[in-house]
PDB file of C-alpha atoms in Angstrom:
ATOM      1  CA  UNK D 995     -67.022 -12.946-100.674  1.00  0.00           C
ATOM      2  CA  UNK D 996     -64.806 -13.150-103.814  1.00  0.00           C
ATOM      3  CA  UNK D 997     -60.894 -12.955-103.323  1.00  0.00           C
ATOM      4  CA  UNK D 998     -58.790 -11.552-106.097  1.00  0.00           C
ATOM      5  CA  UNK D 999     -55.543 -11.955-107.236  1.00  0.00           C
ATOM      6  CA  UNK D1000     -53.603  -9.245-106.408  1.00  0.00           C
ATOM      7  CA  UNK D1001     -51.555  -7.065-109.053  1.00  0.00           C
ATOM      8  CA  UNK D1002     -48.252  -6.940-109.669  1.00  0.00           C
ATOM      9  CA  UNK D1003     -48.403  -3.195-108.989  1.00  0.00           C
ATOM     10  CA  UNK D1004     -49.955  -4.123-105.267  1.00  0.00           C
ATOM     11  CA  UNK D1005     -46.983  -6.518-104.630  1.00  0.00           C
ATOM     12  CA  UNK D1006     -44.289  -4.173-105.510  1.00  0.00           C
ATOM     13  CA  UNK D1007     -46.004  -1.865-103.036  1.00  0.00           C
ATOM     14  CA  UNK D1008     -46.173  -4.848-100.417  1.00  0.00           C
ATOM     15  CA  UNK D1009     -42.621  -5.727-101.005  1.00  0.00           C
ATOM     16  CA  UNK D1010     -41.443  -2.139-100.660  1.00  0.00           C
ATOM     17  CA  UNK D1011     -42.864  -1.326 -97.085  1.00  0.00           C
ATOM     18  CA  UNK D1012     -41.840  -4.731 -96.195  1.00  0.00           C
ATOM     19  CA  UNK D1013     -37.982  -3.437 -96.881  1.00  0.00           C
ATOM     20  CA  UNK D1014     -38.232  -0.374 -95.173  1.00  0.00           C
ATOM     21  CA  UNK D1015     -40.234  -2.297 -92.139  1.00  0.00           C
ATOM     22  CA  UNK D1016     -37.386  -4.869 -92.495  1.00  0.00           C
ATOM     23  CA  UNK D1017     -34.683  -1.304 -92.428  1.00  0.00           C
ATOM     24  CA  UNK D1018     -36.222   0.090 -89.758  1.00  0.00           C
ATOM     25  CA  UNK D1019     -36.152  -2.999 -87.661  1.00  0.00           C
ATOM     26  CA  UNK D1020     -32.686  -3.247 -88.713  1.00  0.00           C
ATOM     27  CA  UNK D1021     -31.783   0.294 -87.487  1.00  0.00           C
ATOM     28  CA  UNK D1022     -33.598  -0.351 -83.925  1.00  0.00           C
ATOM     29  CA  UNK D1023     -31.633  -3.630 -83.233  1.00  0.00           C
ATOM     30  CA  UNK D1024     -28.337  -1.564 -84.075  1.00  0.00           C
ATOM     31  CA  UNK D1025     -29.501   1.293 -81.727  1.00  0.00           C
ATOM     32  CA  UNK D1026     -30.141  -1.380 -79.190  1.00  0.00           C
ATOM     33  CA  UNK D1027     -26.763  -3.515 -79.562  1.00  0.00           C
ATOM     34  CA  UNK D1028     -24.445  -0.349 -79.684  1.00  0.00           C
ATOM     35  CA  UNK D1029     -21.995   0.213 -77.029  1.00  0.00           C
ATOM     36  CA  UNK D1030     -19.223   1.382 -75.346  1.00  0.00           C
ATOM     37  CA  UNK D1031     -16.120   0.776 -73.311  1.00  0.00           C
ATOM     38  CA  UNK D1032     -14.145   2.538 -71.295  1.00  0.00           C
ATOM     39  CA  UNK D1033     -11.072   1.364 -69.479  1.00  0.00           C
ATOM     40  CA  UNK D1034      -8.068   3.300 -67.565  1.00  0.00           C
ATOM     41  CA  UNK D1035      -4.165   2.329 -68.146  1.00  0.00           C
ATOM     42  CA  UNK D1036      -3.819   2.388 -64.521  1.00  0.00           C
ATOM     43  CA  UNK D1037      -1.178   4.813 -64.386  1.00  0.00           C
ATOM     44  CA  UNK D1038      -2.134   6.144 -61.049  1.00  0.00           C
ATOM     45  CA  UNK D1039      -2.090   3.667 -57.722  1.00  0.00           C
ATOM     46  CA  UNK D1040      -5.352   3.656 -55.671  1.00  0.00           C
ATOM     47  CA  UNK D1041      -4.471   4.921 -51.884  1.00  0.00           C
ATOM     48  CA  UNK D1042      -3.282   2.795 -49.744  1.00  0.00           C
ATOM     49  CA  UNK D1043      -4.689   3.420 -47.080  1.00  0.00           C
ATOM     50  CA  UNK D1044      -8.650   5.058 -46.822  1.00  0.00           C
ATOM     51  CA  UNK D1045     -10.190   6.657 -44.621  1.00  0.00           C
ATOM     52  CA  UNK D1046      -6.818   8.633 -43.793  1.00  0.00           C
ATOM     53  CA  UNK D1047      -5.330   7.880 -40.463  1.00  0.00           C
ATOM     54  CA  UNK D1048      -4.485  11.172 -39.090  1.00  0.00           C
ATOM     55  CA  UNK D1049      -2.602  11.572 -35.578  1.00  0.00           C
ATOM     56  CA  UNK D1050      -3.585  15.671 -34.946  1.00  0.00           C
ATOM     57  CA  UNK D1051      -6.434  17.076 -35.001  1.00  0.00           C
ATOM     58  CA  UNK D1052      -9.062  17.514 -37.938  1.00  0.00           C
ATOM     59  CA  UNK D1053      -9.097  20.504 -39.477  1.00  0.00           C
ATOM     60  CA  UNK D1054     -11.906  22.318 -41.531  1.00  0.00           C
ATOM     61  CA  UNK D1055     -11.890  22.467 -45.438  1.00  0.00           C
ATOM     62  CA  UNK D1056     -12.693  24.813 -47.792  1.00  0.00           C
ATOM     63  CA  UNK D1057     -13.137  23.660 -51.075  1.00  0.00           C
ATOM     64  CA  UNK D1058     -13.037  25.436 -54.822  1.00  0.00           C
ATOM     65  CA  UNK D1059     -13.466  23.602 -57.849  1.00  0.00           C
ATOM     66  CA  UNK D1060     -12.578  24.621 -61.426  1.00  0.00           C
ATOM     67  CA  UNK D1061     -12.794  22.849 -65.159  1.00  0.00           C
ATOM     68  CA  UNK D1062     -10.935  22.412 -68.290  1.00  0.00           C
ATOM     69  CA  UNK D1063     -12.020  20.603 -70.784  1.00  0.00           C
ATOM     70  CA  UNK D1064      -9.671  20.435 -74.489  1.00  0.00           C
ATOM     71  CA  UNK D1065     -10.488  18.276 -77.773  1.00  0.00           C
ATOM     72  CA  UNK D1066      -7.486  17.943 -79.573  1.00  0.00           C
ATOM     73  CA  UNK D1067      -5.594  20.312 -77.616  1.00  0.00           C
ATOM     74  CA  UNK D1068      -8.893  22.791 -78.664  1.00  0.00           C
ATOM     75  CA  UNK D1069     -10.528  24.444 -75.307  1.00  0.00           C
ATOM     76  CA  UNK D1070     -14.454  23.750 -74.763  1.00  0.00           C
ATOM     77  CA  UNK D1071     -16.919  24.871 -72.306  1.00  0.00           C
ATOM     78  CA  UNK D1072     -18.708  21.409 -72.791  1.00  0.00           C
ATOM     79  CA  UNK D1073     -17.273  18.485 -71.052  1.00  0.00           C
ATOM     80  CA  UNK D1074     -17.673  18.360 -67.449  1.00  0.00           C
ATOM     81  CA  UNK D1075     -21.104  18.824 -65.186  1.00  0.00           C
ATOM     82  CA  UNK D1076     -19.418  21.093 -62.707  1.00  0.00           C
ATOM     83  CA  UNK D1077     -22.566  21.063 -59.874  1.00  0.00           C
ATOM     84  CA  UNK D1078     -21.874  17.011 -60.155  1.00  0.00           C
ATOM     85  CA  UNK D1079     -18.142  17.089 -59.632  1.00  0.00           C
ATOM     86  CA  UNK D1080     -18.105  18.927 -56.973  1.00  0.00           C
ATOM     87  CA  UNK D1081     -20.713  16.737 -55.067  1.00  0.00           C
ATOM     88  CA  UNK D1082     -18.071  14.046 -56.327  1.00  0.00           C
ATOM     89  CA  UNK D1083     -15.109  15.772 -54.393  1.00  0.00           C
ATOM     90  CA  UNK D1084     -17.051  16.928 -51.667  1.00  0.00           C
ATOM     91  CA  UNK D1085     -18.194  13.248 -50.852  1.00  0.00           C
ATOM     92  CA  UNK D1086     -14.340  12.043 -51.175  1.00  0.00           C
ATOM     93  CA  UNK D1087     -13.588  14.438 -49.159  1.00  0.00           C
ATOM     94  CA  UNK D1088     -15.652  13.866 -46.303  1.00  0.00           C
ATOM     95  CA  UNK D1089     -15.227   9.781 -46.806  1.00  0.00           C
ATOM     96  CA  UNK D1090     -11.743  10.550 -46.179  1.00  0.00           C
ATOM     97  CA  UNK D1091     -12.836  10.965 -42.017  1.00  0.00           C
ATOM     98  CA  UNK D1092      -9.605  13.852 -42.396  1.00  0.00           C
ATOM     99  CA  UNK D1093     -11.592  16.806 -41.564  1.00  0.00           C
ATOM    100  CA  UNK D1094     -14.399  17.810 -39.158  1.00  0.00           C
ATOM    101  CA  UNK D1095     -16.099  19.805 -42.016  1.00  0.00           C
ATOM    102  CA  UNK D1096     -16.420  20.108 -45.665  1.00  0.00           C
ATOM    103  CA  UNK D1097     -17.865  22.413 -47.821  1.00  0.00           C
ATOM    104  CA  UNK D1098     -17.523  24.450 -51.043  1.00  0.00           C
ATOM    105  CA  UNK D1099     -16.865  27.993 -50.239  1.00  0.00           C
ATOM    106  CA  UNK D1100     -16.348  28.575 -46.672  1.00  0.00           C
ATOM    107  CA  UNK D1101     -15.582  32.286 -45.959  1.00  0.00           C
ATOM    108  CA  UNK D1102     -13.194  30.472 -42.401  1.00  0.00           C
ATOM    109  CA  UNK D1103     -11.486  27.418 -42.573  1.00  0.00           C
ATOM    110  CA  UNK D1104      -8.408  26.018 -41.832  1.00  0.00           C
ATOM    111  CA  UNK D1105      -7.518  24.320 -45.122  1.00  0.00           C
ATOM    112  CA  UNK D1106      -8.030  25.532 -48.360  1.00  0.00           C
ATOM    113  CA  UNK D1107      -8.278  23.320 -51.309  1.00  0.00           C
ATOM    114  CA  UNK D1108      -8.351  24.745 -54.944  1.00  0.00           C
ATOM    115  CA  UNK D1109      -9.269  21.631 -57.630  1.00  0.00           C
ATOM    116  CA  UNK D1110      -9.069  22.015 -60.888  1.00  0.00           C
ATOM    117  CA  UNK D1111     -10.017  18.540 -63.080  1.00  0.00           C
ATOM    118  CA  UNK D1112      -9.063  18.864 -66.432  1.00  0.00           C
ATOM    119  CA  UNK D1113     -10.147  16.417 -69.196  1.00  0.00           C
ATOM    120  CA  UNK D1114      -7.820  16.408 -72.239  1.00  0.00           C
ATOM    121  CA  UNK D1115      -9.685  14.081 -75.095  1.00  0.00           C
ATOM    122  CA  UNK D1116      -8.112  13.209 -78.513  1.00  0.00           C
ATOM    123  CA  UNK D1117      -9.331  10.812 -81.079  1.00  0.00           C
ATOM    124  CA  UNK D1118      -9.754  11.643 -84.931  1.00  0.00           C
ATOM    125  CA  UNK D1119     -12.688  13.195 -86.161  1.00  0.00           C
ATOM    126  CA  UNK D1120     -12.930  11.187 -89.420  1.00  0.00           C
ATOM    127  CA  UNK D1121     -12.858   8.012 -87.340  1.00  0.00           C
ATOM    128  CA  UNK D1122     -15.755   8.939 -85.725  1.00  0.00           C
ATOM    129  CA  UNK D1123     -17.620  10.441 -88.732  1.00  0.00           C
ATOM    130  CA  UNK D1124     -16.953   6.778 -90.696  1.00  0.00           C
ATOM    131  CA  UNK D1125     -18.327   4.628 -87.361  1.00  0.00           C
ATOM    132  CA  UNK D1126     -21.082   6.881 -87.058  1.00  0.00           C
ATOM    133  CA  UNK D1127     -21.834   6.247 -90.987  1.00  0.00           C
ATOM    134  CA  UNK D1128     -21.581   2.403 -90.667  1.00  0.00           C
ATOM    135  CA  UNK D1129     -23.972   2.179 -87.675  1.00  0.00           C
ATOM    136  CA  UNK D1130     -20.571   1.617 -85.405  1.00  0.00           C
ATOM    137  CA  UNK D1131     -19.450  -1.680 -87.416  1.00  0.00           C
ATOM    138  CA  UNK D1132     -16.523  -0.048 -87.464  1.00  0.00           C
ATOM    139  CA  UNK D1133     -15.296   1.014 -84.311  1.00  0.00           C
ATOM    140  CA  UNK D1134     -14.378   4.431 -83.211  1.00  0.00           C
ATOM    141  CA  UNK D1135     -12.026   5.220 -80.481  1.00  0.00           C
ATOM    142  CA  UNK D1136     -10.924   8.317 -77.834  1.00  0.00           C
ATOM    143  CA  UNK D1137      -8.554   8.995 -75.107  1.00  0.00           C
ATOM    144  CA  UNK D1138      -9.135  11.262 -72.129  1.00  0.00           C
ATOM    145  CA  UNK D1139      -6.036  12.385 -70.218  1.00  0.00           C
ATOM    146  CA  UNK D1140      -7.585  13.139 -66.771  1.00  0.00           C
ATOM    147  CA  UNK D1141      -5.247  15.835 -64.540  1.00  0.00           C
ATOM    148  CA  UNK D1142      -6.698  16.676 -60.981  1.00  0.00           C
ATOM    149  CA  UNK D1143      -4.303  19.461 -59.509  1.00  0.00           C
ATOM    150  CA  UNK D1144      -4.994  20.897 -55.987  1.00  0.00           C
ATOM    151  CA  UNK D1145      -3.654  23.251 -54.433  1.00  0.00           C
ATOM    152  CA  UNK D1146      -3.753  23.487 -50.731  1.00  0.00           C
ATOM    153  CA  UNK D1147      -3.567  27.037 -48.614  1.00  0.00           C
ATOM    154  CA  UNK D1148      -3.288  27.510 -45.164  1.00  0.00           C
ATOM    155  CA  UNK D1149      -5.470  29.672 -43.031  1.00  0.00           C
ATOM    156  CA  UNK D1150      -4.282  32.500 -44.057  1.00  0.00           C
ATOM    157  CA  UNK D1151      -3.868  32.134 -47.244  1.00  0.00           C
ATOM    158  CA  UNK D1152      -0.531  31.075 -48.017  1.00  0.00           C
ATOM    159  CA  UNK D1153       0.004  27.955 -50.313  1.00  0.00           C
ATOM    160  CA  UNK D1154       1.315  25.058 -48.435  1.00  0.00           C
ATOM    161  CA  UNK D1155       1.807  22.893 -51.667  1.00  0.00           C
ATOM    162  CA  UNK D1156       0.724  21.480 -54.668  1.00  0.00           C
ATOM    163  CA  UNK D1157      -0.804  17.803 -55.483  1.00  0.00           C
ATOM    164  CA  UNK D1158      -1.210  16.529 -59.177  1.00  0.00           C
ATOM    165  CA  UNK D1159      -2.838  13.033 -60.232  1.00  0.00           C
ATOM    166  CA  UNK D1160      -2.808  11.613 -63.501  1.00  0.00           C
ATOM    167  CA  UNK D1161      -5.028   9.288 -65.779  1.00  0.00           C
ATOM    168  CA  UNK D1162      -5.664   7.937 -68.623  1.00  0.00           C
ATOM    169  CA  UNK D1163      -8.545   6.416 -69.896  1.00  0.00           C
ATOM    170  CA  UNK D1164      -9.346   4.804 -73.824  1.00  0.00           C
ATOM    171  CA  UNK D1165     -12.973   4.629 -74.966  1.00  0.00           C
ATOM    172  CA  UNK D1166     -14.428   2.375 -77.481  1.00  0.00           C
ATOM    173  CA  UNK D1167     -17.325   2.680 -79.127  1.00  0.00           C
ATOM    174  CA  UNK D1168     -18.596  -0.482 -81.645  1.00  0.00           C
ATOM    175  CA  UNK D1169     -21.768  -2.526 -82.361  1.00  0.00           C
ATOM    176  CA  UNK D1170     -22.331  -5.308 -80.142  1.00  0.00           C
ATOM    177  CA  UNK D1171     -19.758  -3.650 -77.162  1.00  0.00           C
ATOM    178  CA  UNK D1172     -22.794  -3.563 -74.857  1.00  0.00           C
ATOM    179  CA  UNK D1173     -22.412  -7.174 -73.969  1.00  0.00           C
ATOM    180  CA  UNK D1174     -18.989  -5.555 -71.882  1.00  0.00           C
ATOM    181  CA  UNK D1175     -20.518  -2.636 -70.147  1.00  0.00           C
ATOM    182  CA  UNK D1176     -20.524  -4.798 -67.008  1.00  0.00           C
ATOM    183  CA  UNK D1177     -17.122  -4.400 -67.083  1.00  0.00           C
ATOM    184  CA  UNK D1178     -17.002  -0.724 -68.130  1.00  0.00           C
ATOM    185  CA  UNK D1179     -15.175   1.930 -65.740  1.00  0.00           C
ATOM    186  CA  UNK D1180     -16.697   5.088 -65.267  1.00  0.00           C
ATOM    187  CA  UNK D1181     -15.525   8.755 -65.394  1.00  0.00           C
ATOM    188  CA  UNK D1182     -16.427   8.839 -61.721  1.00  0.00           C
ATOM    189  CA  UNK D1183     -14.311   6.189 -60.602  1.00  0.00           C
ATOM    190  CA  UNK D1184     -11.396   7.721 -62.344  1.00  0.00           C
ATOM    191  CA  UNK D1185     -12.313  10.583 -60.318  1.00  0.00           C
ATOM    192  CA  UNK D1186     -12.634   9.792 -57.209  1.00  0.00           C
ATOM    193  CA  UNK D1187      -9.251   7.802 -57.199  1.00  0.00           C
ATOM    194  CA  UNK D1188      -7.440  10.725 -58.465  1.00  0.00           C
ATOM    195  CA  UNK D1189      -8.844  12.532 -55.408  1.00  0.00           C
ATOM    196  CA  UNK D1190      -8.561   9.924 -53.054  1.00  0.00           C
ATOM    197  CA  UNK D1191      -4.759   9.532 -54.057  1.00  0.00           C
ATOM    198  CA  UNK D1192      -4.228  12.950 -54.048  1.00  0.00           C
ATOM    199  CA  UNK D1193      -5.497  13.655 -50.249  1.00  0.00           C
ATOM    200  CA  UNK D1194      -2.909  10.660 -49.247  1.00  0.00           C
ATOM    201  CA  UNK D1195      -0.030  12.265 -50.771  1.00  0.00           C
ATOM    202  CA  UNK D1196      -1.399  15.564 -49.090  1.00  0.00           C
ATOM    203  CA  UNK D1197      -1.187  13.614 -45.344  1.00  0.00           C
ATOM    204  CA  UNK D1198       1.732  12.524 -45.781  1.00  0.00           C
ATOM    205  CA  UNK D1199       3.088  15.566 -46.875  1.00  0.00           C
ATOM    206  CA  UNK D1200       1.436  17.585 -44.178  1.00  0.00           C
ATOM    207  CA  UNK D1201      -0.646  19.758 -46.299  1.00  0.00           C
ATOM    208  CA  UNK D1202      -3.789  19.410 -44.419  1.00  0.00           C
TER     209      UNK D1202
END
């Protein structure tokens, strides 16, 4: 079999799909180095003490949860998985060992508890649009004010008081950040401290 030299038309070819190969290799390793990192200014204290220590009896909750969700002080329906957060609350609630029963919706209960999580998130749009175009060389960067206010009714109806929690969080997002998501803090921890801290200031308030 007789081997020929190949043309210098042929080895432009070659060298061109080797580029894009080399490109698209390129692009993949980005994809796979890219990451983020989210971290809270610890502006809100965890509880002090959990479960709750109660001395009376536990009472039955009742629990509503609503959503708001702003970019740049613009509202949005997108932002929160509402099914989710309420499993979220409804599990802090019952870890809290303060009430014999927990649900979302009961028609009789003794305690009432109307939660509304808001997200607040500002960063600048042609950050993000100039990280996105660099592959995330250059960083982009967002803050989320979370706000957890609940309001807690008696039996029959009347409002016994009114808890707010505050927190902030700051989110970076840059190539080669994925080597700290072990030490990334999630939107659920935030959470559940803002609802743990907010049934502690409820106790000892006698709200419940």
């Amino acid at each position: 079999m007789t081997c020929y030299p190949s043309s210098p038309k042929d080895e432009a070819s070659r060298a061109r799909l080797m580029k894009k190969f080399h490109l698209a290799l390129l692009g993949a390793l980005c994809l796979q180095l890219t990451g983020c990192i989210s971290y809270s200014h610890q502006q809100q204290a965890d509880a002090s003490a959990w479960p709750i220590p109660l001395n009376s009896a536990k009472p039955t909750v009742s629990l509503k949860v609503d959503t708001d969700y702003q970019f740049n002080g613009t509202p949005s329906q997108r932002g929160f998985n509402l099914p989710s957060l309420e499993r979220l609350l409804t599990k802090e609630y019952q870890s809290s060992q303060a009430f014999e029963q927990v649900a979302l919706g009961l028609n009789t209960a003794d305690v009432y508890a109307k939660v509304k999580v808001s997200n607040h998130e500002t960063g600048s749009m042609l950050l993000a649009i100039i990280s996105g175009a660099t592959l995330l060389v250059i960083p982009g960067t967002f803050d989320n004010e979370w706000i957890m206010e609940t309001r807690f009714f008696d039996a029959n109806g009347k409002e016994q008081g009114r808890v707010v929690k505050r927190e902030i969080t700051t989110t970076w997002t840059q190539l080669l950040l994925v080597f700290a998501l072990p030490f990334n803090e999630s939107t659920d921890e935030i959470l559940a401290k803002l609802a743990r801290s907010t049934l502690e200031e409820a106790s000892q308030r006698k709200l419940l």
